[in-house]
Coordinates of N, CA and C in Angstrom, one line a residue:
Chain A
A175 N -69.3 53.3 43.8 CA -68.3 52.8 43.4 C -66.4 52.9 43.1
Q176 N -66.0 52.4 43.1 CA -64.7 52.2 43.1 C -63.7 53.7 42.3
S177 N -62.7 53.5 43.3 CA -62.2 54.8 42.5 C -60.6 54.6 43.0
V178 N -59.8 55.2 42.6 CA -58.3 55.1 42.9 C -57.3 56.9 42.6
T179 N -56.6 57.2 43.2 CA -55.9 58.4 43.6 C -54.8 58.2 43.5
Q180 N -54.2 58.5 42.5 CA -52.4 58.5 42.8 C -52.0 60.4 42.3
P181 N -51.7 60.8 43.7 CA -51.8 62.2 43.5 C -50.4 62.8 43.7
D182 N -49.0 62.1 42.9 CA -48.3 62.8 41.7 C -48.2 62.4 40.8
I183 N -47.9 63.5 40.1 CA -48.6 63.3 38.7 C -47.4 62.8 37.8
H184 N -46.2 63.6 38.6 CA -44.8 63.7 38.1 C -44.1 63.4 39.3
I185 N -43.1 62.4 39.4 CA -42.1 62.7 40.2 C -40.0 61.7 39.7
T186 N -39.3 63.1 40.1 CA -38.1 62.6 39.5 C -37.4 62.6 40.9
V187 N -36.7 61.1 40.5 CA -35.3 60.5 41.6 C -34.0 60.2 41.0
S188 N -33.0 60.3 41.5 CA -32.1 60.3 41.2 C -31.6 58.7 41.0
E189 N -31.0 58.4 39.8 CA -30.4 57.0 39.7 C -29.5 56.3 40.7
G190 N -30.4 55.3 41.6 CA -29.7 54.6 42.8 C -30.4 55.4 43.7
A191 N -31.5 56.2 43.8 CA -32.1 56.6 45.0 C -33.5 55.6 45.1
S192 N -34.0 55.5 46.7 CA -35.4 55.0 46.8 C -36.6 55.7 45.9
L193 N -37.5 54.6 46.1 CA -39.0 55.1 45.1 C -40.1 54.8 45.7
E194 N -41.2 55.8 46.1 CA -42.2 55.1 46.6 C -43.3 56.2 45.8
L195 N -44.0 55.0 45.1 CA -45.3 55.8 44.5 C -46.6 56.1 45.2
R196 N -47.3 56.7 45.2 CA -48.7 56.4 46.5 C -49.7 56.0 45.3
C197 N -51.0 55.3 46.0 CA -51.8 54.9 45.4 C -52.8 54.6 47.1
N198 N -54.4 55.6 46.6 CA -55.6 55.3 47.7 C -56.4 55.2 46.5
Y199 N -57.2 53.9 47.6 CA -58.4 53.6 46.7 C -59.6 53.7 47.3
S200 N -60.6 53.0 46.3 CA -61.9 53.7 47.5 C -62.7 52.6 46.6
Y201 N -63.2 51.3 47.7 CA -64.0 50.4 47.5 C -64.6 49.5 48.8
G202 N -65.7 49.4 48.1 CA -66.9 48.7 49.6 C -66.3 47.5 50.3
A203 N -65.4 46.8 49.5 CA -64.6 45.4 50.0 C -63.7 45.0 49.8
T204 N -63.4 44.2 50.0 CA -61.4 43.8 49.6 C -61.3 43.8 48.6
P205 N -60.8 44.6 47.7 CA -60.1 44.8 46.7 C -59.1 44.1 45.8
Y206 N -59.2 43.8 44.7 CA -57.9 43.3 43.7 C -57.3 45.1 43.5
L207 N -55.9 44.8 43.7 CA -55.1 45.6 43.6 C -53.9 45.4 42.4
F208 N -53.6 46.3 41.3 CA -52.9 46.3 41.0 C -51.8 47.1 40.2
W209 N -50.9 47.3 40.4 CA -49.5 48.2 39.5 C -49.3 47.8 37.9
Y210 N -49.4 48.2 37.2 CA -49.2 48.6 36.2 C -48.0 49.7 35.2
V211 N -46.8 49.5 34.5 CA -45.7 49.7 34.0 C -46.3 50.3 32.6
Q212 N -46.2 51.4 32.2 CA -46.6 52.1 30.6 C -45.2 52.5 30.1
S213 N -44.0 52.0 29.4 CA -42.9 52.3 28.7 C -43.6 53.3 27.3
P214 N -42.9 54.5 27.1 CA -43.5 55.1 25.9 C -43.9 54.5 24.8
G215 N -45.4 54.6 24.4 CA -45.7 54.3 22.8 C -46.4 52.5 23.2
Q216 N -45.9 52.1 24.9 CA -46.4 50.3 24.4 C -47.5 50.5 25.8
G217 N -47.9 49.3 25.3 CA -48.8 48.9 26.7 C -48.9 48.7 27.2
L218 N -49.4 47.9 28.8 CA -49.3 48.1 30.1 C -48.6 46.7 30.4
Q219 N -47.7 46.9 31.5 CA -47.3 45.5 31.9 C -47.6 45.6 33.9
L220 N -48.0 44.4 33.3 CA -48.1 44.2 35.0 C -46.8 43.8 36.0
L221 N -46.9 44.8 36.8 CA -45.6 44.8 37.9 C -46.0 43.8 39.3
L222 N -47.4 44.1 39.5 CA -47.4 43.2 40.8 C -48.9 43.5 41.0
K223 N -49.5 42.7 41.7 CA -51.2 42.6 42.3 C -51.4 42.0 43.4
Y224 N -52.1 42.3 44.2 CA -52.8 41.8 45.6 C -53.8 41.3 46.1
F225 N -54.6 40.5 46.3 CA -56.3 39.8 46.5 C -56.4 39.5 47.6
S226 N -55.0 39.1 48.8 CA -55.7 38.6 50.0 C -54.1 37.8 50.6
G227 N -54.2 37.9 51.5 CA -52.9 37.0 52.4 C -51.9 38.5 52.5
D228 N -50.6 38.0 52.6 CA -49.5 38.9 53.1 C -49.3 40.2 52.3
T229 N -49.6 41.3 53.2 CA -49.7 42.7 52.7 C -48.7 43.3 52.2
L230 N -48.0 42.4 51.7 CA -46.2 43.0 51.4 C -46.2 42.2 50.0
V231 N -47.0 43.0 49.3 CA -46.7 42.0 47.8 C -44.9 41.9 47.0
Q232 N -44.7 41.1 46.3 CA -43.3 41.5 45.6 C -43.4 40.7 43.9
G233 N -42.9 42.1 43.6 CA -43.3 41.9 41.8 C -41.8 41.9 41.1
I234 N -42.2 42.1 39.6 CA -40.6 42.1 38.8 C -40.0 43.5 39.2
K235 N -39.0 43.6 38.3 CA -38.2 44.5 38.4 C -37.7 44.9 39.3
G236 N -37.9 44.3 41.2 CA -37.2 44.7 42.2 C -38.6 45.7 43.0
F237 N -39.2 45.0 42.2 CA -40.3 46.5 42.8 C -41.4 45.5 44.0
E238 N -42.3 46.4 44.7 CA -43.1 45.7 45.8 C -44.0 46.6 46.5
A239 N -45.2 46.6 47.0 CA -46.3 47.1 47.4 C -46.8 46.4 48.6
E240 N -46.9 47.5 49.0 CA -47.8 47.4 50.6 C -49.3 47.7 51.0
F241 N -49.9 46.8 51.2 CA -51.6 46.7 51.1 C -52.0 47.2 52.6
K242 N -52.1 48.5 53.0 CA -52.4 49.2 54.2 C -54.3 49.5 54.0
R243 N -55.0 48.4 54.5 CA -56.2 48.5 54.7 C -56.8 49.9 55.4
S244 N -56.3 50.0 56.4 CA -56.9 50.9 57.6 C -56.3 52.5 56.9
Q245 N -55.3 52.5 55.9 CA -55.2 53.9 55.2 C -55.8 53.7 53.6
S246 N -56.0 53.0 53.4 CA -56.9 52.2 52.2 C -55.7 52.9 50.8
S247 N -54.4 52.0 51.1 CA -53.4 52.6 50.3 C -52.7 51.0 49.6
F248 N -52.1 51.4 48.8 CA -51.2 50.3 48.0 C -50.0 51.3 47.5
N249 N -48.9 51.2 48.1 CA -48.1 51.8 47.5 C -46.9 51.4 47.0
L250 N -46.4 51.8 46.2 CA -45.5 50.9 45.1 C -44.2 51.4 45.9
R251 N -43.3 50.8 45.6 CA -41.6 50.9 46.3 C -40.9 50.4 45.6
K252 N -39.5 50.8 45.7 CA -38.4 50.1 45.0 C -37.2 50.8 45.4
P253 N -36.1 50.1 45.9 CA -35.2 50.7 47.0 C -34.5 51.4 46.3
S254 N -33.7 50.8 45.2 CA -32.8 51.8 44.2 C -33.3 51.6 42.7
V255 N -33.5 52.8 42.4 CA -34.1 52.9 40.9 C -32.9 52.8 39.7
H256 N -33.3 52.5 38.8 CA -32.4 52.5 37.7 C -32.9 53.5 36.5
W257 N -32.3 53.6 35.8 CA -32.7 54.6 34.6 C -34.0 54.2 33.5
S258 N -33.6 52.8 33.4 CA -34.8 51.9 32.8 C -36.0 52.1 33.4
D259 N -36.1 52.2 34.5 CA -37.4 52.8 35.3 C -38.0 53.5 35.5
A260 N -37.8 55.1 34.0 CA -38.7 55.4 34.1 C -39.6 55.3 32.9
A261 N -40.6 56.0 33.3 CA -42.1 55.6 32.8 C -43.1 56.2 33.2
E262 N -44.6 55.6 33.0 CA -45.4 55.8 33.7 C -46.4 54.9 34.4
Y263 N -46.7 55.0 35.4 CA -46.7 53.8 36.4 C -48.5 54.1 36.5
F264 N -49.3 53.1 36.6 CA -50.7 53.3 37.1 C -51.1 52.3 38.1
C265 N -51.5 52.6 39.0 CA -52.4 51.6 40.0 C -53.3 51.2 39.9
A266 N -54.4 50.3 40.1 CA -55.4 50.1 39.7 C -56.3 49.3 40.7
V267 N -57.8 49.1 40.7 CA -58.4 48.5 41.3 C -59.5 47.5 40.8
G268 N -59.5 46.4 41.0 CA -60.7 45.8 40.4 C -61.6 45.1 41.2
A269 N -63.3 45.1 40.7 CA -64.3 44.5 41.6 C -63.9 43.2 41.4
T270 N -64.2 42.8 43.0 CA -64.5 42.0 42.9 C -65.5 40.6 42.5
G271 N -66.6 41.3 41.7 CA -67.4 40.5 40.7 C -67.4 41.1 39.9
G272 N -68.6 41.1 38.7 CA -68.9 41.8 37.7 C -68.1 42.4 36.3
G273 N -66.9 40.7 35.9 CA -66.0 40.8 35.1 C -64.7 41.7 35.5
N274 N -64.2 41.7 36.3 CA -63.0 42.2 37.3 C -62.9 44.1 36.2
K275 N -64.2 44.3 36.2 CA -63.7 45.6 35.8 C -63.0 46.8 36.7
L276 N -61.4 47.2 35.2 CA -60.7 47.6 36.3 C -60.8 49.5 36.5
T277 N -60.7 49.9 37.7 CA -60.7 51.2 37.6 C -59.2 51.9 38.0
F278 N -58.8 52.9 36.8 CA -57.1 53.1 36.9 C -57.1 54.6 37.7
G279 N -56.1 55.2 38.0 CA -55.5 56.1 38.7 C -55.3 56.4 37.5
T280 N -55.1 58.0 37.4 CA -54.7 59.2 36.2 C -52.9 58.8 36.1
G281 N -52.1 57.8 36.7 CA -50.8 58.0 36.7 C -49.9 59.1 37.0
T282 N -48.9 58.0 37.0 CA -47.2 58.8 37.7 C -46.4 58.8 37.2
Q283 N -46.1 59.7 36.4 CA -44.6 59.6 35.3 C -43.6 59.8 36.0
L284 N -42.9 58.5 36.0 CA -41.0 58.8 36.9 C -40.1 59.1 35.8
K285 N -39.8 60.5 36.2 CA -38.0 60.5 35.3 C -36.9 60.2 36.5
V286 N -36.2 59.6 36.3 CA -34.6 59.4 36.6 C -33.6 60.0 36.1
E287 N -33.1 60.9 36.8 CA -31.5 61.5 36.5 C -30.6 61.1 36.8
L288 N -29.7 60.9 36.0 CA -28.3 59.9 36.0 C -27.2 60.8 36.9
Chain B
D135 N -44.7 36.9 26.2 CA -46.6 37.8 26.2 C -47.2 37.6 25.3
A136 N -48.5 37.3 26.1 CA -50.3 37.6 25.5 C -49.9 37.5 24.4
G137 N -50.8 36.6 23.4 CA -51.0 36.7 22.1 C -52.7 37.8 21.8
I138 N -51.7 39.4 22.2 CA -53.0 40.0 21.8 C -52.3 41.1 20.6
T139 N -53.1 41.3 19.7 CA -52.7 41.9 18.3 C -54.0 43.0 18.3
Q140 N -53.4 43.9 18.0 CA -55.0 45.7 17.5 C -54.5 45.9 15.8
S141 N -55.6 45.9 15.1 CA -55.2 46.7 14.2 C -56.6 47.6 13.8
P142 N -56.6 48.9 13.4 CA -55.3 49.2 13.1 C -54.0 49.6 13.9
R143 N -53.4 50.0 13.7 CA -52.4 50.8 15.1 C -52.4 52.1 15.1
H144 N -52.7 52.7 13.7 CA -53.1 54.2 13.8 C -54.0 54.3 13.2
K145 N -54.7 55.3 13.3 CA -55.8 55.7 12.3 C -56.4 57.4 12.1
V146 N -56.6 57.7 10.7 CA -56.8 59.1 11.3 C -58.1 59.3 10.0
T147 N -59.2 59.5 11.2 CA -60.4 60.0 10.2 C -61.3 61.0 10.1
E148 N -62.1 61.0 9.6 CA -62.8 62.6 10.0 C -64.3 62.7 10.6
T149 N -64.4 63.3 11.3 CA -65.7 64.0 12.0 C -66.7 62.8 11.3
G150 N -67.7 62.5 12.1 CA -68.9 61.4 11.0 C -68.9 60.5 10.5
T151 N -67.7 59.5 10.3 CA -67.3 58.7 9.8 C -67.0 57.6 10.7
P152 N -68.1 56.2 10.2 CA -67.6 55.3 11.2 C -66.1 54.8 11.0
V153 N -65.7 53.8 12.3 CA -64.5 53.1 12.7 C -64.9 52.1 13.1
T154 N -63.9 51.0 12.9 CA -63.9 50.1 14.0 C -62.6 49.6 13.7
L155 N -62.3 48.8 15.0 CA -61.3 48.6 15.7 C -61.1 47.1 16.5
R156 N -60.0 46.7 16.1 CA -60.2 44.7 15.9 C -59.0 44.7 17.2
C157 N -59.1 43.6 17.7 CA -58.7 43.2 19.2 C -58.6 41.6 18.4
H158 N -57.7 41.0 18.9 CA -57.7 39.9 18.3 C -56.7 38.8 19.1
Q159 N -57.2 38.0 20.1 CA -56.3 37.3 20.9 C -56.0 35.3 20.5
T160 N -55.0 35.4 20.9 CA -54.7 34.0 20.3 C -54.2 33.2 21.7
E161 N -54.8 34.0 22.9 CA -54.9 32.5 24.4 C -56.2 31.9 24.9
N162 N -57.5 32.1 23.8 CA -58.6 32.0 24.3 C -58.9 31.8 25.7
H163 N -58.5 33.4 26.4 CA -59.6 34.2 27.1 C -60.8 33.9 27.3
R164 N -61.4 34.1 28.3 CA -62.7 34.3 28.0 C -63.2 36.0 28.1
Y165 N -62.3 36.4 28.9 CA -62.7 38.2 29.3 C -61.9 38.7 28.4
M166 N -62.7 39.6 27.6 CA -62.1 41.0 26.7 C -62.2 42.1 27.3
Y167 N -61.6 43.3 26.8 CA -62.0 45.0 27.1 C -61.7 46.0 26.3
W168 N -62.3 46.7 26.5 CA -61.7 47.7 25.5 C -61.5 49.2 26.5
Y169 N -60.6 49.6 26.5 CA -60.2 51.2 27.8 C -59.4 52.1 26.2
R170 N -60.3 53.4 26.7 CA -59.3 54.6 26.1 C -58.6 55.0 27.0
Q171 N -57.3 55.8 26.7 CA -56.5 56.5 27.7 C -56.2 57.7 27.1
D172 N -56.3 58.5 27.5 CA -56.5 60.0 27.5 C -55.5 60.9 28.7
P173 N -54.8 61.8 28.6 CA -53.8 62.4 29.5 C -54.8 63.1 30.6
G174 N -54.5 62.8 31.9 CA -55.5 63.1 32.9 C -55.9 62.7 33.3
H175 N -56.6 61.4 32.7 CA -57.6 60.7 32.9 C -57.3 59.1 32.9
G176 N -56.0 58.7 33.0 CA -55.2 57.0 32.7 C -56.1 56.4 31.7
L177 N -56.8 55.1 32.8 CA -57.4 54.2 31.2 C -59.0 54.4 31.8
R178 N -59.5 54.3 30.6 CA -61.2 54.3 31.3 C -62.0 52.9 30.6
L179 N -62.6 52.5 30.9 CA -62.8 51.4 30.5 C -64.3 51.4 29.9
I180 N -64.8 51.2 28.7 CA -65.5 51.7 27.6 C -66.5 50.2 26.9
H181 N -66.2 49.1 26.9 CA -67.0 47.7 27.4 C -66.0 46.6 27.4
Y182 N -67.0 45.8 28.0 CA -66.0 44.1 28.0 C -66.7 43.2 27.3
S183 N -66.4 42.2 27.5 CA -66.7 40.7 26.8 C -66.8 39.8 28.0
Y184 N -68.0 38.8 28.8 CA -67.4 37.7 29.5 C -68.2 36.4 28.7
G185 N -67.8 36.5 27.3 CA -67.9 35.7 26.4 C -68.5 35.8 25.1
V186 N -68.3 34.8 24.0 CA -68.7 34.8 23.0 C -70.8 35.3 23.1
K187 N -70.5 36.8 22.4 CA -71.9 37.4 22.2 C -72.6 37.8 23.2
D188 N -71.9 37.9 24.7 CA -72.2 38.5 25.9 C -70.9 39.7 26.3
T189 N -71.5 40.6 26.3 CA -71.0 42.1 26.0 C -71.7 42.9 27.6
D190 N -71.2 44.0 28.0 CA -71.7 44.7 29.2 C -70.9 46.1 28.6
K191 N -71.5 47.0 29.0 CA -70.8 48.6 29.2 C -70.2 48.5 30.5
G192 N -69.0 49.9 30.1 CA -68.1 50.0 31.0 C -68.6 51.7 31.6
E193 N -67.6 52.1 32.1 CA -67.8 53.7 32.5 C -68.0 54.6 31.3
V194 N -67.7 54.7 30.1 CA -67.5 55.8 29.2 C -67.8 54.9 28.0
S195 N -69.0 54.4 28.2 CA -69.7 53.7 26.8 C -70.3 54.8 25.2
D196 N -70.8 55.5 26.2 CA -71.7 56.6 25.5 C -70.7 56.6 23.5
G197 N -71.7 56.3 22.6 CA -71.1 56.4 21.5 C -70.2 55.5 20.9
Y198 N -70.1 54.9 21.7 CA -69.4 53.1 21.1 C -70.3 51.9 21.3
S199 N -69.6 51.4 20.5 CA -70.5 49.7 20.5 C -69.5 48.8 20.2
V200 N -69.5 47.3 20.6 CA -68.7 46.3 20.5 C -69.6 44.9 20.2
S201 N -68.9 44.3 19.6 CA -69.4 42.8 18.9 C -68.2 42.0 19.4
R202 N -68.6 40.5 19.5 CA -67.4 39.6 19.8 C -68.8 38.3 19.5
S203 N -68.2 38.2 18.3 CA -68.9 36.6 17.2 C -68.1 35.5 17.6
K204 N -67.1 35.5 17.8 CA -65.9 34.8 18.4 C -65.2 35.5 19.3
T205 N -64.2 33.6 20.0 CA -63.3 34.1 21.6 C -62.7 34.5 21.1
E206 N -61.9 35.0 19.6 CA -60.7 35.2 19.5 C -60.7 37.2 19.0
D207 N -62.1 37.2 18.5 CA -62.1 38.7 18.4 C -63.0 39.2 19.1
F208 N -62.6 40.8 19.1 CA -63.4 41.8 20.0 C -63.7 42.8 19.2
L209 N -64.3 43.4 18.9 CA -64.5 44.3 17.8 C -65.3 45.9 18.5
L210 N -64.3 47.3 18.2 CA -65.3 48.0 18.9 C -65.3 49.5 17.6
T211 N -66.4 49.5 17.9 CA -66.7 50.5 16.8 C -67.6 51.7 16.9
L212 N -67.0 52.6 16.7 CA -67.5 54.1 16.6 C -68.6 54.4 15.3
E213 N -69.9 54.9 16.0 CA -70.6 54.9 14.5 C -70.6 55.8 13.7
S214 N -70.1 57.1 14.7 CA -70.1 57.8 13.6 C -68.9 59.0 15.1
A215 N -67.7 58.6 14.1 CA -66.6 59.2 15.2 C -66.7 60.8 15.3
T216 N -66.5 61.3 16.6 CA -66.2 62.9 17.2 C -65.2 63.1 17.6
S217 N -64.7 64.3 17.6 CA -63.3 64.6 18.3 C -63.1 64.1 19.2
S218 N -63.8 64.4 19.9 CA -64.0 64.0 21.6 C -63.2 62.5 21.7
Q219 N -63.8 61.4 20.6 CA -62.8 60.0 20.4 C -61.6 60.3 20.2
T220 N -60.9 61.0 20.0 CA -59.5 60.9 19.3 C -59.1 60.5 21.2
S221 N -58.0 59.5 20.5 CA -57.4 58.8 21.7 C -56.4 57.8 21.6
V222 N -56.0 56.9 22.6 CA -55.3 55.8 22.3 C -56.1 54.7 23.0
Y223 N -56.4 53.6 22.0 CA -57.7 52.5 22.9 C -56.8 51.0 23.2
F224 N -56.9 50.3 24.2 CA -56.1 49.7 24.3 C -57.4 48.3 24.3
C225 N -56.9 47.1 24.0 CA -57.5 46.1 24.6 C -56.8 45.0 25.3
A226 N -57.7 44.9 26.3 CA -57.1 44.0 27.2 C -57.9 42.1 27.3
I227 N -57.1 41.6 27.6 CA -57.4 40.2 28.0 C -57.3 39.2 29.2
S228 N -58.1 39.1 29.8 CA -58.3 37.7 31.2 C -59.1 36.5 31.0
E229 N -57.8 35.8 31.8 CA -58.3 34.0 31.7 C -59.4 34.0 32.4
S230 N -59.6 34.5 34.0 CA -60.5 34.4 34.5 C -61.1 35.8 35.5
V231 N -62.0 35.5 36.3 CA -62.6 36.5 37.4 C -63.0 35.9 38.6
M232 N -62.4 34.6 38.7 CA -62.7 33.8 40.1 C -61.4 33.6 40.6
V233 N -60.9 34.7 41.4 CA -59.7 34.5 41.8 C -59.5 33.4 43.1
L234 N -61.0 33.6 43.8 CA -60.9 32.8 44.9 C -60.9 30.9 44.4
A235 N -61.5 31.2 43.1 CA -61.7 29.6 42.8 C -60.3 29.3 42.4
G236 N -59.1 30.0 42.2 CA -58.2 30.2 42.1 C -57.6 30.3 40.4
G237 N -58.6 31.1 40.1 CA -58.4 31.6 38.6 C -57.4 32.6 39.0
N238 N -57.0 32.8 37.6 CA -55.9 34.6 37.2 C -56.5 35.7 36.3
N239 N -56.9 36.4 37.5 CA -57.8 37.5 36.8 C -57.0 38.8 36.0
E240 N -55.6 38.8 36.0 CA -54.6 39.5 35.5 C -55.1 40.0 34.0
Q241 N -55.0 41.4 34.0 CA -55.5 41.4 32.6 C -54.3 42.1 31.5
F242 N -54.2 41.5 30.6 CA -53.4 41.5 30.0 C -53.1 42.6 28.3
F243 N -52.2 43.0 28.4 CA -52.5 44.5 27.2 C -52.4 44.7 26.3
G244 N -53.2 44.8 25.4 CA -52.7 44.9 23.6 C -51.5 46.1 23.5
P245 N -50.5 46.5 22.4 CA -50.1 47.6 22.1 C -50.9 48.7 21.9
G246 N -51.9 48.6 21.8 CA -52.9 50.2 21.5 C -52.9 50.7 20.5
T247 N -54.1 51.1 19.5 CA -54.2 51.9 18.4 C -54.7 53.3 18.8
R248 N -53.7 54.1 18.0 CA -53.6 55.4 18.1 C -54.9 56.2 17.0
L249 N -55.6 56.5 17.7 CA -57.1 57.3 16.8 C -57.4 59.1 16.7
T250 N -56.8 59.1 15.9 CA -57.6 60.8 15.4 C -58.3 61.0 14.9
V251 N -59.5 62.1 15.1 CA -60.7 62.1 14.9 C -60.3 63.8 14.5
L252 N -60.3 64.5 12.7 CA -60.0 65.3 12.8 C -61.5 66.1 12.2

């Protein structure tokens, strides 16, 4: 069975500082990997996704993520955080068959200090 | 934004009553999903559909049933609501699962339904 671990429940960074959110996955084959962001009271918005090819993926809002097969990781990064990035971030792994059912991590709540 | 609506957006009900949540899409996407979101658990898949009248169970399907009689509507029913089903419910849609064939398997999420079972 597939699983996702986001080890950091809460992270606080200062505006303008760099950010890295960690994600480790477990899946028996090459996974589909996603990062979603959720603002308070809202649905989820896709930041970026990885299926194959270049292991450094660029997304929206200046985010990027790097797939490292040897570490089973897909960490999300941003060079300079803006106050509007405060939200909850979810990493998810999708099965390559069987309806693309997503398994989500428990989320990381990001707080940005001004 | 993908055309996904959920109704109702908020509902308070009592234990033992039936509840139906509706997800409606205007994108003509084949795949539809119901998730629940709870603190400390992220989102967990309840049921999904891969076509009209074609559905399958997810990770936390006990106590829930679904139906899809039209491409655009996916209904989630709690036959007899319990307090453990208090949650925020999200519907999602996806055009395809065949990425290698050039399909887009991104899931687009609706705004959610907050359900409280007293």
